[in-house]
Amino acid sequence: MAVSETVAAVQPAATPTQPKPGRKRRGRNAAYWLYLLPGAVLFILVIGAPLVGTLYLSLTKWSGIGDPRWVGLDNYQQLLHDDVFWASFRNTVWMLVAMVVVPTLLGLLLAAVLFDVIGRRFKPRTAAALRAAFYLPQVLPVVVAGIVWGWILRPDGAFNSLLDAVGLGALRHDWLGDPDTALPAVMAVMIWVQIGYPVVVFMAALQRVDPELYEAAEVDGANWVHRFRAITLPQIRPETFVVALTCTIAALKVFGPIFALTRGGPENATNVPSYFAYYTFFKKLQVGYGSAISTVLTLIIVVVAVLFIWMQARSERRDRGF
Amino acid sequence: MQRFRRLVAALALAATATTTVAACGGGDNGDDSGAKTLKLWHYESETSAMGVGWNRAIEIFKTEHPGVEVRFERKAFEQIQQNAGMIINSSEGPDIMEYNKGNATAGLLSSQGLLSDLSAEADKRGWAGKLSPSLQTTARYSDKGVMGSGKWFGVPNYGEYVTVYYNKDLFERNGVKVPTTMADMTAAMDTFVGKGITPLGMAGAEYPAGQLFYQLALSKADRQFVDNYQLYKNPVDFKADPLKYGAATFADWVKKGYVAKDSASLKAEDMGTAFIGGKVPMIVSGSWWYGRFKTEMKANWDTFLFPGNTLQAGSSGNLWVVPENSKAKSLAYDFIDITLRPEIQDLIGNNGGVPVAADASKISDPKDRKLIEDFNTVSKSDGLAFYPDWPVPGYYDVLVGGFQGLINGSKSPDQVLDSIAKPYADGVKEITGK
């Protein structure tokens, strides 16, 4: 018997004065919308209106003062032929490696080791302390971290002194000043900044995995690698999606560390779209062109986010078997 | 009797109305002599030469304008730099404000009608006579906002220029004489290199590299070049001297070790602290360092003009501007006038600044006096050539990127000149429409 039939059998017949169930549900739904209203208003004010404004400005030529002049898609056409714009997106691919790929993989491994090895062999407090240590860079304001790393990596900074101290003085280098080493140096800093976030999320995820699964696997003779592949990875897949999505968005719009460390230099070697948009907008006073860069960046982030959410939903459906 | 009273009342009313109407009529011309408040914003620190001078100017203003309240707010440079357009366009802005000189700043705002035309006041109050032609360049802007000619939209009352700071102790210890010609300069640098000392402090990530390049270029330049480059009077060929000489010599100086090859990522602050710490014997930089070195440096030091140059990077300091929306324009003009008086000018000079209209003999410290005399020499001979990044908005970062390439050796002088020529041409086209 269908559930609806059972409910109908139990409930008394509706009288003409009582509202129909459908109408009641609609009324209840309307009440839900009231709760969403403040959020919707804020969304329109803080995100929607600026977004529409930026889109409009991207179709104009404007120095920030006076009236914008409508130029249609000119700014977008100019973008297609702008070498710096494409260079900034090439650098973004490397930032994705530094802020998504490496931290997610490394974070997964570290979380598994902390949870499954350190947590079992030592006191749980040891694992918690190490987790906090990995997370520390996330607590630091990113500009402060950038400035400190700038000091470390400067020609007479701590890193070069360390190289001297261990007899590798020949490797001394202007790490952030040379176009060949600036991007790898920035990537290394970003890995350091990012690593704590996946470690914390994955460790929290591992705590909800049924310990019996691991025990059963151990009884069956599965070693750590087998357990990691067969239990850990599939069990924390939802968190992996969340980490990958949030880190991808962070990598696409990264600005603070670039501003603090290199200002996109040397010779655009570390330029990224958000810094390029800022520079065009505020330094070159090309507000329309800067808005076009921001619009393209927003569009890419939205597409990537939708793609991730769709993939996650599909993965969940597959797990549930429908 | 009653009729008489009515007549007196009517006459009084008419007289009041006439006065009021006259006052209103004057309002259109900015006659706001009845204003009781002057809102004043600037971004100089309290202890800087200008900060000290202007604090005193505010005191004098208050004495001379009893009943007028001065509402002073100290702002951050960046705050004004990025928001001036919006601030001035609103009714909440100041009546008088310190603002950045140049086409992309004061020029842009003036072209949009946001700044008051000060031409009549400049003539009436004699400001024009106190400022040399090269200082007036940054005060006057055309209808398109290009500096150098047209109406007065700002008034500077201090100056700045690029000079060579040297560590006297290091010079003496290494037997190096103070250079007076470029040949002396290179000989001095060779001596330091021979002793394992990098002679010139540098900071490739900020303005110092561009300014050294410009100083080198100016050694082969004349006023016509400066007018072409800064005021767009004629097209500029980046592949010819003086710019070609500037880039090639800069690269040569890096190759010879006069400039450190690993200085591309350093900032101006790093260069300044290296000089203060006695790590480098010379830096080529602006007079804005002067007060700081005077306070913080333990070693003996002094300055000399970049040898052999008749043109030097430099200009007026930033400007006093009066927003078009100002409700106290007359008071603002009075304040500007006070800052140009000898008392305030001398005060700026005696605190390590470079006044534009000071009597050098009134400056007590010989080193301060020399700084001002050097500036007066350059200014009076029409030798201020402005700064290399001024011509177009955003050019600062273009130059930084280009000269980082030369310091790293990743680009040839020709490639660097190509990389800075296109943004220049694009920017000039944007401004002039040509």
CSV table of N, CA and C in Angstrom, one decimal, chain A residues 7 35 50 57 71 149 212 300:
chain,number,residue,atom,x,y,z
A,7,VAL,N,-2.3,7.4,4.7
A,7,VAL,CA,-2.6,8.7,5.3
A,7,VAL,C,-4.0,9.1,5.1
A,35,TYR,N,11.3,33.4,5.4
A,35,TYR,CA,12.6,33.2,6.0
A,35,TYR,C,13.8,33.5,5.1
A,50,PRO,N,26.1,44.5,-7.5
A,50,PRO,CA,27.5,44.8,-8.0
A,50,PRO,C,27.8,43.9,-9.3
A,57,LEU,N,29.5,47.9,-16.6
A,57,LEU,CA,30.7,48.7,-16.8
A,57,LEU,C,31.7,48.0,-17.8
A,71,VAL,N,30.7,50.9,-25.2
A,71,VAL,CA,31.5,50.4,-26.3
A,71,VAL,C,31.2,49.0,-26.7
A,149,TRP,N,57.0,35.7,4.1
A,149,TRP,CA,57.7,34.9,3.1
A,149,TRP,C,58.6,35.8,2.2
A,212,GLU,N,34.6,-0.1,12.4
A,212,GLU,CA,34.4,-1.5,12.1
A,212,GLU,C,34.9,-1.9,10.7
A,300,ILE,N,34.0,32.1,-15.2
A,300,ILE,CA,34.8,30.9,-15.1
A,300,ILE,C,34.5,30.2,-13.7
